[in-house]
Short mmCIF file of C-alpha atoms and ligand atoms in Angstrom, two decimals:
data_model
loop_
_atom_site.label_atom_id
_atom_site.label_comp_id
_atom_site.label_asym_id
_atom_site.label_seq_id
_atom_site.Cartn_x
_atom_site.Cartn_y
_atom_site.Cartn_z
CA MET A 1 -30.72 65.41 26.40
CA LYS A 2 -28.24 63.21 24.83
CA ASN A 3 -24.92 62.86 26.43
CA GLU A 4 -21.62 61.86 24.79
CA VAL A 5 -21.47 58.38 26.20
CA SER A 6 -25.02 57.41 25.06
CA THR A 7 -24.29 58.89 21.66
CA LEU A 8 -21.24 56.70 21.32
CA PHE A 9 -23.19 53.64 22.27
CA GLU A 10 -26.13 54.40 20.11
CA THR A 11 -24.02 55.08 17.03
CA VAL A 12 -20.68 53.49 17.07
CA VAL A 13 -21.03 50.56 19.52
CA ASP A 14 -24.56 49.39 18.77
CA GLY A 15 -24.02 50.01 15.09
CA GLY A 16 -21.12 47.50 14.98
CA TYR A 17 -18.46 50.20 14.25
CA CYS A 18 -16.46 49.92 17.44
CA ILE A 19 -12.94 48.66 16.71
CA GLY A 20 -12.27 48.17 20.50
CA CYS A 21 -9.24 50.42 20.73
CA GLY A 22 -9.97 51.54 24.16
CA VAL A 23 -9.15 55.21 23.76
CA CYS A 24 -12.57 56.25 25.00
CA THR A 25 -11.49 54.93 28.39
CA ALA A 26 -8.42 57.19 28.52
CA ILE A 27 -10.10 60.52 28.66
CA LYS A 28 -9.90 61.97 32.20
CA ASN A 29 -12.70 60.69 34.33
CA SER A 30 -13.99 58.38 31.68
CA PRO A 31 -16.81 56.08 32.88
CA LEU A 32 -15.80 53.40 30.48
CA LYS A 33 -13.69 50.21 30.51
CA MET A 34 -13.00 47.59 28.01
CA LYS A 35 -14.10 43.96 27.92
CA LEU A 36 -14.01 41.16 25.42
CA ASN A 37 -17.51 40.31 24.24
CA GLU A 38 -18.94 36.76 23.66
CA TYR A 39 -17.42 36.74 20.13
CA GLY A 40 -13.80 37.64 21.22
CA VAL A 41 -13.94 41.28 20.31
CA TYR A 42 -13.20 44.20 22.61
CA VAL A 43 -16.09 46.58 23.37
CA PRO A 44 -16.49 49.36 25.99
CA TYR A 45 -18.82 49.09 28.84
CA ILE A 46 -20.10 51.63 31.47
CA ILE A 47 -18.46 51.01 34.90
CA ASP A 48 -21.40 52.47 36.90
CA GLU A 49 -24.75 53.20 35.06
CA SER A 50 -26.04 55.35 37.97
CA ASN A 51 -23.14 57.75 37.89
CA LYS A 52 -24.08 60.03 35.15
CA GLU A 53 -21.75 62.90 36.25
CA ASN A 54 -18.96 61.89 33.77
CA PHE A 55 -21.14 60.98 30.85
CA ASN A 56 -20.42 64.20 28.91
CA ILE A 57 -16.66 63.81 28.56
CA PRO A 58 -15.82 63.99 24.87
CA VAL A 59 -15.66 60.24 24.06
CA THR A 60 -16.98 60.75 20.49
CA GLU A 61 -14.21 63.21 19.75
CA VAL A 62 -11.53 60.56 20.30
CA CYS A 63 -13.36 57.57 18.77
CA PRO A 64 -11.81 56.72 15.37
CA PHE A 65 -15.13 55.56 14.06
CA SER A 66 -17.47 58.39 15.22
CA ASN A 67 -18.35 61.43 13.30
CA ASN A 68 -15.91 63.93 14.80
CA LYS A 69 -14.48 66.97 13.20
CA GLU A 70 -11.13 65.39 12.18
CA ASP A 71 -10.34 62.73 9.68
CA GLU A 72 -7.14 61.13 8.66
CA ASN A 73 -6.56 63.92 5.98
CA THR A 74 -6.96 66.82 8.40
CA LEU A 75 -4.88 65.13 11.24
CA ALA A 76 -2.05 64.26 8.87
CA GLN A 77 -2.12 67.50 6.93
CA LYS A 78 -1.45 69.42 10.17
CA LYS A 79 1.67 67.27 10.85
CA TYR A 80 3.08 66.51 7.53
CA GLY A 81 1.25 68.86 5.05
CA GLU A 82 4.03 71.45 4.86
CA TYR A 83 6.88 69.27 3.67
CA CYS A 84 5.36 65.98 2.46
CA LYS A 85 3.84 65.00 -0.91
CA TYR A 86 0.30 63.58 -0.95
CA SER A 87 -1.43 60.61 -2.57
CA ASP A 88 -5.09 59.72 -2.17
CA GLU A 89 -4.07 56.10 -1.57
CA ILE A 90 -1.18 56.33 0.93
CA GLY A 91 -1.69 59.84 2.29
CA TYR A 92 1.26 62.18 3.00
CA TYR A 93 4.79 60.88 2.35
CA GLN A 94 8.33 62.08 1.99
CA GLY A 95 10.03 58.80 1.13
CA THR A 96 8.80 55.29 0.12
CA TYR A 97 11.03 52.23 0.33
CA ALA A 98 11.16 48.46 0.15
CA GLY A 99 13.64 46.28 1.75
CA TYR A 100 14.66 44.76 5.16
CA VAL A 101 16.99 45.02 8.14
CA ALA A 102 20.41 43.71 7.18
CA GLU A 103 21.89 43.65 10.62
CA GLY A 104 21.24 41.15 13.51
CA ASN A 105 18.16 38.79 13.42
CA TYR A 106 15.57 41.48 13.15
CA ARG A 107 14.35 40.11 9.75
CA THR A 108 14.04 36.46 10.95
CA MET A 109 12.40 37.47 14.10
CA GLY A 110 9.99 39.92 12.43
CA SER A 111 7.04 39.16 10.21
CA SER A 112 8.08 41.12 7.11
CA GLY A 113 11.63 42.63 6.99
CA GLY A 114 11.99 43.36 10.76
CA LEU A 115 11.87 47.14 10.18
CA GLY A 116 9.09 47.56 12.91
CA THR A 117 11.24 46.27 15.72
CA TRP A 118 14.39 47.98 14.38
CA VAL A 119 12.88 51.39 14.20
CA LEU A 120 11.31 51.17 17.66
CA GLU A 121 14.68 50.05 19.08
CA GLN A 122 16.48 52.95 17.39
CA LEU A 123 14.03 55.47 18.91
CA PHE A 124 14.76 53.87 22.31
CA SER A 125 18.54 53.40 21.92
CA LYS A 126 19.04 56.93 20.64
CA GLY A 127 17.25 58.25 23.75
CA MET A 128 14.40 59.68 21.63
CA VAL A 129 11.85 57.94 23.87
CA ASP A 130 11.91 56.41 27.35
CA TYR A 131 9.36 53.67 26.56
CA VAL A 132 8.04 51.77 23.50
CA ILE A 133 4.44 50.55 23.46
CA HIS A 134 3.81 47.40 21.43
CA VAL A 135 2.03 44.10 21.40
CA ARG A 136 3.64 41.14 23.22
CA ALA A 137 2.67 37.64 24.18
CA ASN A 138 1.31 37.13 27.63
CA SER A 139 2.97 34.78 30.02
CA THR A 140 1.26 31.46 30.71
CA GLU A 141 -0.12 32.91 34.10
CA GLU A 142 -1.29 36.19 32.32
CA LYS A 143 -3.01 34.09 29.72
CA GLU A 144 -4.87 32.05 32.37
CA SER A 145 -5.95 35.03 34.40
CA LYS A 146 -6.89 37.37 31.51
CA ASN A 147 -7.88 34.80 28.95
CA VAL A 148 -6.08 36.59 26.11
CA MET A 149 -2.90 35.56 24.35
CA PHE A 150 -1.49 38.98 23.40
CA GLU A 151 -1.72 42.51 24.85
CA TYR A 152 -0.44 46.01 24.33
CA LYS A 153 2.54 46.28 26.77
CA VAL A 154 5.16 48.81 27.76
CA ALA A 155 8.75 47.95 26.88
CA SER A 156 11.54 49.61 28.75
CA SER A 157 14.52 47.65 27.55
CA LYS A 158 15.85 46.52 24.16
CA GLU A 159 15.21 42.97 25.12
CA ASP A 160 11.51 43.82 25.75
CA ILE A 161 11.22 45.68 22.39
CA ARG A 162 12.68 42.61 20.56
CA ASN A 163 10.33 40.21 22.31
CA GLY A 164 7.40 42.12 20.72
CA SER A 165 8.35 41.42 17.07
CA LYS A 166 5.83 39.51 14.86
CA SER A 167 2.36 40.39 13.76
CA ARG A 168 -0.44 39.46 16.04
CA TYR A 169 -3.56 38.83 14.14
CA TYR A 170 -5.44 39.13 17.36
CA PRO A 171 -7.63 41.76 19.11
CA ILE A 172 -5.78 44.18 21.34
CA GLU A 173 -6.82 47.34 23.12
CA MET A 174 -5.00 50.25 24.60
CA SER A 175 -6.74 51.12 27.92
CA GLY A 176 -4.02 49.66 30.12
CA VAL A 177 -1.12 51.27 28.27
CA LEU A 178 -2.84 54.68 28.05
CA ASP A 179 -3.38 54.52 31.79
CA PHE A 180 0.25 53.75 32.19
CA ILE A 181 1.20 56.79 30.14
CA ARG A 182 -1.10 59.02 32.24
CA LYS A 183 0.56 57.79 35.44
CA ASN A 184 4.21 57.74 34.28
CA SER A 185 5.86 60.79 32.88
CA GLY A 186 8.41 60.19 30.13
CA THR A 187 8.19 59.92 26.37
CA TYR A 188 6.77 57.08 24.34
CA ALA A 189 6.71 55.48 20.89
CA ILE A 190 3.63 53.48 20.00
CA VAL A 191 3.01 50.97 17.22
CA GLY A 192 -0.46 50.32 15.87
CA VAL A 193 -2.84 49.64 13.06
CA PRO A 194 -4.30 52.72 11.32
CA CYS A 195 -7.52 53.32 13.40
CA PHE A 196 -5.46 52.93 16.68
CA ILE A 197 -2.94 55.47 15.55
CA LYS A 198 -5.75 57.89 14.48
CA ALA A 199 -7.35 57.41 17.92
CA ILE A 200 -4.01 58.39 19.59
CA ARG A 201 -3.88 61.51 17.38
CA LEU A 202 -7.46 62.45 18.39
CA LEU A 203 -6.74 61.78 22.01
CA SER A 204 -3.62 64.03 21.76
CA LEU A 205 -5.89 66.82 20.46
CA GLN A 206 -8.09 66.49 23.60
CA ASP A 207 -5.43 66.06 26.20
CA ASP A 208 -1.89 67.72 26.15
CA LEU A 209 -0.50 64.95 28.40
CA TYR A 210 -0.82 62.47 25.60
CA LYS A 211 0.32 65.04 22.98
CA ASN A 212 3.57 65.66 24.92
CA ARG A 213 4.31 62.18 26.00
CA VAL A 214 3.56 60.21 22.84
CA ARG A 215 6.28 61.42 20.56
CA TYR A 216 6.31 58.84 17.65
CA CYS A 217 3.68 56.82 16.17
CA VAL A 218 4.73 53.85 14.03
CA GLY A 219 1.80 52.58 11.87
CA LEU A 220 1.19 49.14 10.30
CA VAL A 221 -0.36 48.69 6.97
CA CYS A 222 -3.65 46.99 7.78
CA GLY A 223 -5.93 44.41 6.08
CA HIS A 224 -8.35 44.18 9.07
CA LEU A 225 -8.41 43.04 12.71
CA LYS A 226 -9.56 39.62 13.77
CA SER A 227 -11.37 38.33 16.86
CA THR A 228 -9.68 36.03 19.41
CA ARG A 229 -11.41 33.17 17.58
CA PHE A 230 -9.15 33.55 14.57
CA ALA A 231 -6.33 32.03 16.55
CA ASP A 232 -8.70 29.27 17.84
CA MET A 233 -9.95 28.53 14.30
CA PHE A 234 -6.29 27.69 13.30
CA ALA A 235 -5.45 25.84 16.50
CA TRP A 236 -8.55 23.57 16.26
CA GLN A 237 -7.28 22.34 12.91
CA PHE A 238 -4.19 20.98 14.74
CA GLY A 239 -6.39 19.24 17.27
CA ILE A 240 -6.24 21.99 19.96
CA GLU A 241 -9.74 22.86 21.18
CA PRO A 242 -10.63 26.57 21.90
CA GLY A 243 -9.26 27.55 25.38
CA LYS A 244 -6.28 25.10 25.04
CA LEU A 245 -4.06 27.10 22.95
CA ASP A 246 -0.73 28.19 24.66
CA TYR A 247 1.29 29.56 21.78
CA ILE A 248 0.65 30.83 18.22
CA ASN A 249 2.93 32.34 15.61
CA PHE A 250 0.72 33.65 12.81
CA ARG A 251 3.81 34.36 10.58
CA LYS A 252 6.17 31.48 10.68
CA GLU A 253 8.61 31.84 7.78
CA ILE A 254 8.92 28.60 5.63
CA SER A 255 12.29 28.63 4.01
CA GLY A 256 12.00 28.27 0.26
CA ASN A 257 8.44 29.35 0.10
CA PRO A 258 7.40 32.74 -1.33
CA ALA A 259 6.97 35.32 1.53
CA ASN A 260 3.14 35.16 1.27
CA GLN A 261 3.15 31.50 1.75
CA TYR A 262 4.14 31.52 5.33
CA GLY A 263 3.19 29.00 7.97
CA VAL A 264 1.20 29.08 11.19
CA GLU A 265 2.86 27.49 14.28
CA VAL A 266 0.80 26.47 17.30
CA ARG A 267 1.32 24.74 20.64
CA GLY A 268 -1.38 23.67 23.03
CA LEU A 269 -3.23 20.72 24.49
CA ALA A 270 -5.07 18.02 22.73
CA PRO A 271 -8.39 16.66 24.42
CA ASP A 272 -6.32 13.73 25.87
CA GLY A 273 -4.07 16.17 27.65
CA LYS A 274 -1.08 15.54 25.34
CA VAL A 275 0.94 18.51 24.07
CA VAL A 276 0.42 19.29 20.41
CA HIS A 277 2.98 21.32 18.55
CA GLY A 278 2.73 21.82 14.79
CA ILE A 279 3.49 24.09 11.87
CA LYS A 280 1.30 24.14 8.71
CA PRO A 281 1.37 26.34 5.63
CA VAL A 282 -1.27 28.84 6.08
CA ARG A 283 -2.85 28.00 2.75
CA GLU A 284 -3.69 24.53 4.03
CA LEU A 285 -5.74 25.93 6.96
CA TYR A 286 -9.54 26.50 6.51
CA GLY A 287 -10.45 30.20 6.72
CA PHE A 288 -6.91 31.56 5.95
CA LEU A 289 -7.88 33.75 3.07
CA TRP A 290 -7.78 37.45 4.32
CA GLY A 291 -9.93 38.49 1.26
CA LYS A 292 -12.85 36.45 2.71
CA GLY A 293 -12.59 38.13 6.08
CA PHE A 294 -13.52 35.25 8.49
CA LEU A 295 -13.78 36.49 12.03
CA LYS A 296 -13.04 40.06 11.01
CA ASN A 297 -13.95 42.94 13.27
CA GLU A 298 -17.07 44.37 11.75
CA ALA A 299 -15.80 47.98 12.17
CA CYS A 300 -13.01 47.17 9.56
CA GLU A 301 -15.67 47.11 6.86
CA PHE A 302 -16.03 50.91 7.43
CA CYS A 303 -12.34 51.78 7.33
CA ASP A 304 -10.76 53.87 4.63
CA ASP A 305 -7.11 53.94 5.90
CA VAL A 306 -4.95 51.11 4.65
CA PHE A 307 -1.61 52.84 5.23
CA SER A 308 -1.80 54.31 8.76
CA GLU A 309 -1.95 57.74 7.22
CA THR A 310 -1.60 59.59 10.50
CA ALA A 311 1.55 57.68 11.61
CA ASP A 312 5.12 59.12 11.41
CA LEU A 313 6.27 56.07 9.68
CA THR A 314 4.33 53.09 8.19
CA ILE A 315 5.49 49.60 7.55
CA GLY A 316 3.83 46.69 5.78
CA ASP A 317 4.61 43.75 3.64
CA ALA A 318 6.04 44.27 0.12
CA TRP A 319 3.38 42.14 -1.58
CA LEU A 320 5.09 42.80 -4.99
CA PRO A 321 6.35 40.17 -7.54
CA GLN A 322 9.98 41.40 -7.28
CA TYR A 323 10.11 40.74 -3.48
CA LEU A 324 7.67 37.86 -2.99
CA ASN A 325 10.26 35.01 -3.79
CA ASP A 326 12.33 35.98 -0.73
CA SER A 327 10.81 33.78 2.08
CA TYR A 328 12.51 35.95 4.76
CA GLY A 329 10.08 38.77 4.13
CA THR A 330 10.41 42.32 2.81
CA ASN A 331 8.85 45.56 4.16
CA ILE A 332 7.35 48.50 2.32
CA VAL A 333 8.06 51.68 4.23
CA ILE A 334 6.44 55.03 4.12
CA VAL A 335 8.21 57.85 5.80
CA ARG A 336 6.46 61.04 6.93
CA ASP A 337 8.27 62.41 9.96
CA ASN A 338 11.65 64.22 9.51
CA GLU A 339 13.47 62.58 12.43
CA LEU A 340 12.33 59.18 11.36
CA SER A 341 13.49 59.96 7.84
CA GLU A 342 16.96 60.73 9.21
CA ILE A 343 17.00 57.36 11.13
CA ILE A 344 16.12 55.53 7.93
CA LYS A 345 18.77 57.37 5.84
CA GLU A 346 21.43 56.70 8.48
CA GLY A 347 20.44 53.11 8.51
CA MET A 348 20.71 52.84 4.74
CA GLU A 349 24.16 54.60 4.74
CA SER A 350 25.59 52.46 7.45
CA GLY A 351 24.40 49.19 5.76
CA GLN A 352 22.14 48.34 8.77
CA LEU A 353 19.16 48.62 6.40
CA HIS A 354 18.93 47.15 2.94
CA LEU A 355 16.25 49.40 1.27
CA ASP A 356 15.48 50.41 -2.32
CA GLU A 357 13.82 53.72 -2.78
CA ILE A 358 10.64 52.86 -4.76
CA PRO A 359 7.92 55.12 -6.34
CA TYR A 360 4.92 55.53 -4.13
CA THR A 361 2.78 53.74 -6.89
CA GLU A 362 4.61 50.55 -6.04
CA VAL A 363 3.54 50.91 -2.44
CA VAL A 364 -0.03 51.39 -3.75
CA ARG A 365 0.47 48.33 -6.02
CA SER A 366 1.57 46.16 -3.06
CA GLN A 367 -1.95 46.56 -1.37
CA GLU A 368 -4.21 46.66 -4.43
CA SER A 369 -6.96 44.39 -3.17
CA GLY A 370 -7.00 45.90 0.25
CA LEU A 371 -7.37 49.28 -1.26
CA ARG A 372 -10.11 48.17 -3.61
CA HIS A 373 -12.08 46.88 -0.56
CA ARG A 374 -11.64 50.16 1.32
CA ARG A 375 -12.48 52.49 -1.69
CA GLU A 376 -14.97 50.90 -4.16
CA GLY A 377 -16.13 48.25 -1.62
CA LEU A 378 -16.61 50.84 1.11
CA ALA A 379 -18.51 53.19 -1.30
CA TYR A 380 -20.85 50.39 -1.93
CA ARG A 381 -21.16 49.41 1.68
CA LEU A 382 -21.94 53.05 2.54
CA TYR A 383 -24.66 53.08 -0.13
CA LEU A 384 -26.27 49.91 1.40
CA LYS A 385 -26.29 51.45 4.83
CA ASP A 386 -27.85 54.65 3.55
CA ARG A 387 -30.39 52.76 1.60
CA ALA A 388 -31.33 50.92 4.75
CA GLY A 389 -31.61 54.24 6.62
CA LYS A 390 -28.97 53.27 9.21
CA TRP A 391 -26.45 55.44 10.98
CA ARG A 392 -22.91 55.04 9.71
CA PRO A 393 -19.78 57.11 10.25
CA ASN A 394 -18.81 59.78 7.65
CA LYS A 395 -15.85 58.51 5.54
CA ARG A 396 -13.57 60.09 2.96
CA VAL A 397 -15.13 57.83 0.49
CA PHE A 398 -18.69 58.61 -0.77
CA PRO A 399 -21.48 56.11 -1.20
CA LYS A 400 -21.71 54.63 -4.66
CA LYS A 401 -24.27 52.34 -6.19
CA ASN A 402 -22.93 51.88 -9.71
CA ILE A 403 -20.18 49.25 -9.57
CA SER A 404 -19.87 46.02 -11.51
CA SER A 405 -22.47 43.36 -10.73
CA LYS A 406 -19.73 40.92 -9.83
CA TYR A 407 -18.09 43.21 -7.36
CA LYS A 408 -21.50 44.04 -5.80
CA LEU A 409 -21.84 40.28 -5.07
CA ILE A 410 -18.37 39.93 -3.77
CA TYR A 411 -18.76 42.76 -1.32
CA LYS A 412 -22.07 41.34 -0.18
CA VAL A 413 -20.65 37.96 0.40
CA ARG A 414 -17.72 39.43 2.33
CA MET A 415 -20.17 41.27 4.54
CA LYS A 416 -21.91 37.91 5.07
CA PHE A 417 -18.63 36.17 6.04
CA VAL A 418 -18.09 38.80 8.61
CA GLN A 419 -21.56 38.61 10.07
CA VAL A 420 -21.89 34.88 9.95
CA SER A 421 -18.40 33.75 11.12
CA HIS A 422 -18.64 35.14 14.57
CA SER A 423 -21.92 33.44 15.36
CA ALA A 424 -21.04 30.24 13.59
CA PHE A 425 -17.81 29.94 15.56
CA LYS A 426 -19.67 30.47 18.78
CA ILE A 427 -22.10 27.69 18.00
CA ALA A 428 -19.24 25.43 16.95
CA VAL A 429 -17.50 25.99 20.29
CA GLU A 430 -20.78 25.39 22.22
CA LYS A 431 -21.25 22.16 20.40
CA LYS A 432 -17.48 21.27 20.58
CA ASP A 433 -17.41 20.62 16.83
CA PHE A 434 -15.26 22.51 14.38
CA GLU A 435 -17.12 20.94 11.42
CA ILE A 436 -20.31 22.85 12.47
CA PHE A 437 -18.35 26.09 11.83
CA LYS A 438 -17.39 24.89 8.35
CA SER A 439 -20.84 23.76 7.43
CA LEU A 440 -22.29 27.07 8.53
CA MET A 441 -19.75 28.98 6.44
CA GLU A 442 -19.96 26.72 3.43
CA PRO A 443 -22.92 28.19 1.52
CA HIS A 444 -21.29 31.62 1.53
CA ASN A 445 -17.90 30.10 0.88
CA GLN A 446 -19.13 28.13 -2.23
CA PHE A 447 -20.89 31.31 -3.61
CA PHE A 448 -17.65 33.30 -3.10
CA ASN A 449 -15.54 30.68 -4.90
CA TYR A 450 -18.10 30.51 -7.73
CA LEU A 451 -17.70 34.21 -8.24
CA TYR A 452 -14.05 33.75 -8.92
CA SER A 453 -14.57 30.62 -11.01
CA ASN A 454 -14.41 30.05 -14.81
CA GLU A 455 -18.03 28.93 -14.66
CA TYR A 456 -19.10 32.49 -13.51
CA THR A 457 -16.96 34.11 -16.16
CA GLU A 458 -18.45 31.85 -18.96
CA ARG A 459 -21.98 32.45 -17.77
CA LYS A 460 -21.39 36.17 -17.67
CA LYS A 461 -19.91 36.14 -21.27
CA ARG A 462 -22.97 34.15 -22.37
CA ARG A 463 -25.42 36.66 -20.76
CA ILE A 464 -23.50 39.57 -22.42
CA TYR A 465 -23.53 37.74 -25.79
CA LEU A 466 -27.27 37.05 -25.53
CA LYS A 467 -28.11 40.65 -24.49
CA GLU A 468 -25.98 42.18 -27.35
CA ASN A 469 -27.37 39.75 -30.02
CA ASN A 470 -31.03 39.77 -29.10
C1 FAD B 1 -3.90 43.01 12.28
C2 FAD B 1 -2.83 43.32 11.26
C3 FAD B 1 -3.17 43.36 9.90
C4 FAD B 1 -2.15 43.61 8.84
N1 FAD B 1 -2.49 43.72 7.56
C5 FAD B 1 -1.55 43.87 6.66
C6 FAD B 1 -1.84 43.97 5.35
O1 FAD B 1 -2.98 43.83 4.85
N2 FAD B 1 -0.89 44.19 4.40
C7 FAD B 1 0.31 44.44 4.80
O2 FAD B 1 1.27 44.66 3.99
N3 FAD B 1 0.71 44.33 6.13
C8 FAD B 1 -0.24 44.10 7.12
N4 FAD B 1 0.13 44.09 8.46
C9 FAD B 1 1.53 44.41 8.80
C10 FAD B 1 2.46 43.22 8.65
O3 FAD B 1 1.87 42.01 9.14
C11 FAD B 1 3.77 43.47 9.59
O4 FAD B 1 3.32 43.78 10.96
C12 FAD B 1 4.50 44.59 9.22
O5 FAD B 1 4.85 44.54 7.88
C13 FAD B 1 5.77 44.91 10.03
O6 FAD B 1 6.63 43.81 9.90
P1 FAD B 1 8.10 43.87 10.43
O7 FAD B 1 8.77 42.59 10.27
O8 FAD B 1 8.67 45.05 10.03
O9 FAD B 1 7.81 44.10 12.03
P2 FAD B 1 8.22 43.30 13.30
O10 FAD B 1 9.68 43.52 13.57
O11 FAD B 1 7.58 41.94 13.30
O12 FAD B 1 7.37 44.22 14.44
C14 FAD B 1 6.00 44.32 14.31
C15 FAD B 1 5.63 45.31 15.47
O13 FAD B 1 4.18 45.43 15.40
C16 FAD B 1 3.69 45.22 16.66
N5 FAD B 1 2.36 44.50 16.56
C17 FAD B 1 2.10 43.24 16.23
N6 FAD B 1 0.83 43.01 16.23
C18 FAD B 1 0.23 44.19 16.44
C19 FAD B 1 -1.16 44.61 16.62
N7 FAD B 1 -2.11 43.77 16.38
N8 FAD B 1 -1.42 45.84 16.77
C20 FAD B 1 -0.35 46.72 17.09
N9 FAD B 1 0.93 46.39 17.02
C21 FAD B 1 1.27 45.19 16.71
C22 FAD B 1 4.69 44.24 17.37
O14 FAD B 1 4.57 44.32 18.78
C23 FAD B 1 6.03 44.86 16.83
O15 FAD B 1 6.43 45.91 17.60
C24 FAD B 1 -0.78 43.80 9.41
C25 FAD B 1 -0.46 43.79 10.74
C26 FAD B 1 -1.49 43.43 11.61
C27 FAD B 1 -1.07 43.37 13.17
#
C-alpha cells in the first residue's frame, strides 16, 4: 500500500513540483530533511530508508504543491472571508495601498518602500510577537560551512529584524526555523513568498503548536524563486567564479534611475585571488529578465498565487507608471488582517508611513505580466501536462488549449528556459566557462526575442492578410 511519503515523492518531488519550502520536515516524527540538489534547488530526502515507521505522517497535507483538500481560497476564506472583499486576482483584501516608509532609513535599506521590515518591527516592538522569522545573509563562516549565502533565521531584536531587509532572489527553506518554533515557546511573525505562507497555513491546520505560535504571516508578491545559480550567474559576469561570491545585493538602488532599473552589487574573489567589488545596472547583466525565467524553480510554473493570498498582509513593488520614476522604491500593500490594518492606519496617521489608498485594480495592474503567466500561461501548461498524461497538482486555474498562437510559443519557450538553464549552468560550471551557459541558452533566447520583435508582428500580419484574401 502507498504511504504518504512515497506519494509525495512520486507526485510532487519526482514531477518537479517541489518548491523546497521544507514544511514536510516539520510534522512531528517526519522522516524527511532538506538538502540542496546538484542544481542549487532545495529538495527533501529520506533520512533512513529502512525506517518505514513514520512514512504515513501527513506530508501531502502540508505540501503547497500536492493535491490536498485546501487551496488558497479555502484557507483565506476561513480567515478573512467574513470581513474582507474578494478579487480573483489578489484574493481577499480590506485595504490596498501604495507608498513607502517615511521615517528612518527603512526605505533605503529595503528593496521597495521598506514596509516589509517596518511592519515586522512594529509587530515585535508592540509586543505582538516574541520573534520574527525572515531571511538574512549568512556570516562568512556560515557561508563556508553550509555553502549558502542566505537562510531563514530567527530575529529576536530590532537590530536583527533590520538586518534582514532586502529581497533575496535565492532559494531558502524553513526546516531549521520550524524546528526552532517547535522547541521554543513564544509567538512568531514570519515573512515569505506565497507558497511558503500557504505551507505554514497547511501546517497550522495539522499541528496546533504552529497554529498557536505563528501569529502573523507577512507575504511577498512573487514572480518566482531562483536557484543558488542565479546569484552565481550575475557574479560570474563581474569575474567572480561560482563558489567565490561573498556578498550580493540583488536590489541596489541607483539614484536617478527608475525603480525597476536597479543595480546588482557583488563582492568576491577573482581567479587571481584579488577582491572584486562592483555594481552594474541589472539590465546590463545576461539573464536578468524575470519574464524569461532563467534558473527558475520548476514548481513556480505551476503556481497560481501571485499575491500571497493566505497572508495577513502582502507587500510588493509598485510597478506602476505613477511610482516608477522614484528610484528609492515604492510598495504596494494588501491588508487582510484587522490588527495589521490598525498598524497601517496608525502609521499613516502619525506620518511614519506615506501611503495612498489605491483601488485594488491598480494592485492588479502592477503585476499584469506575472498574473498573465499564472492564469492564461498556467492554464496552457496544465493542458500540456494533461495531454502528456502526466501527474500535476490541481490548481484554481483550469487547463486551456485555445490561446493565441504567439502566447502558446511564449509559454513554451519559457518552459524551455526553465528546463535548459539549470543543466546549462551546471555544464558551464564543470567546464569553468560562462560562455558555454550563454551558448546553450542562445537558441531559445533568440526565438523568444523574435516572438517580441517587429519581424514576428509583420510576418503574422502577412499571414493573416494572405488567409483573409485567399
Ligand atoms: C523571490 C522573490 C520574488 C519576488 N517577486 C516579486 C514580483 O514579481 N513582484 C513584486 O512586486 N514583488 C516581488 N517580490 C517582492 C519584492 O522584491 C520586495 O521583497 C517587497 O516589495 C518588499 O519590499 P520592502 O522594501 O517592503 O521590504 P524589505 O524591508 O526589504 O523587507 C523584505 C523582507 O522580506 C524578507 N525576504 C527577503 N527575501 C526573502 C525570501 N526569498 N523569502 C522570504 N522572505 C524574504 C526579508 O528578510 C525582509 O524581512 C519578490 C520577492 C522575492 C523574495
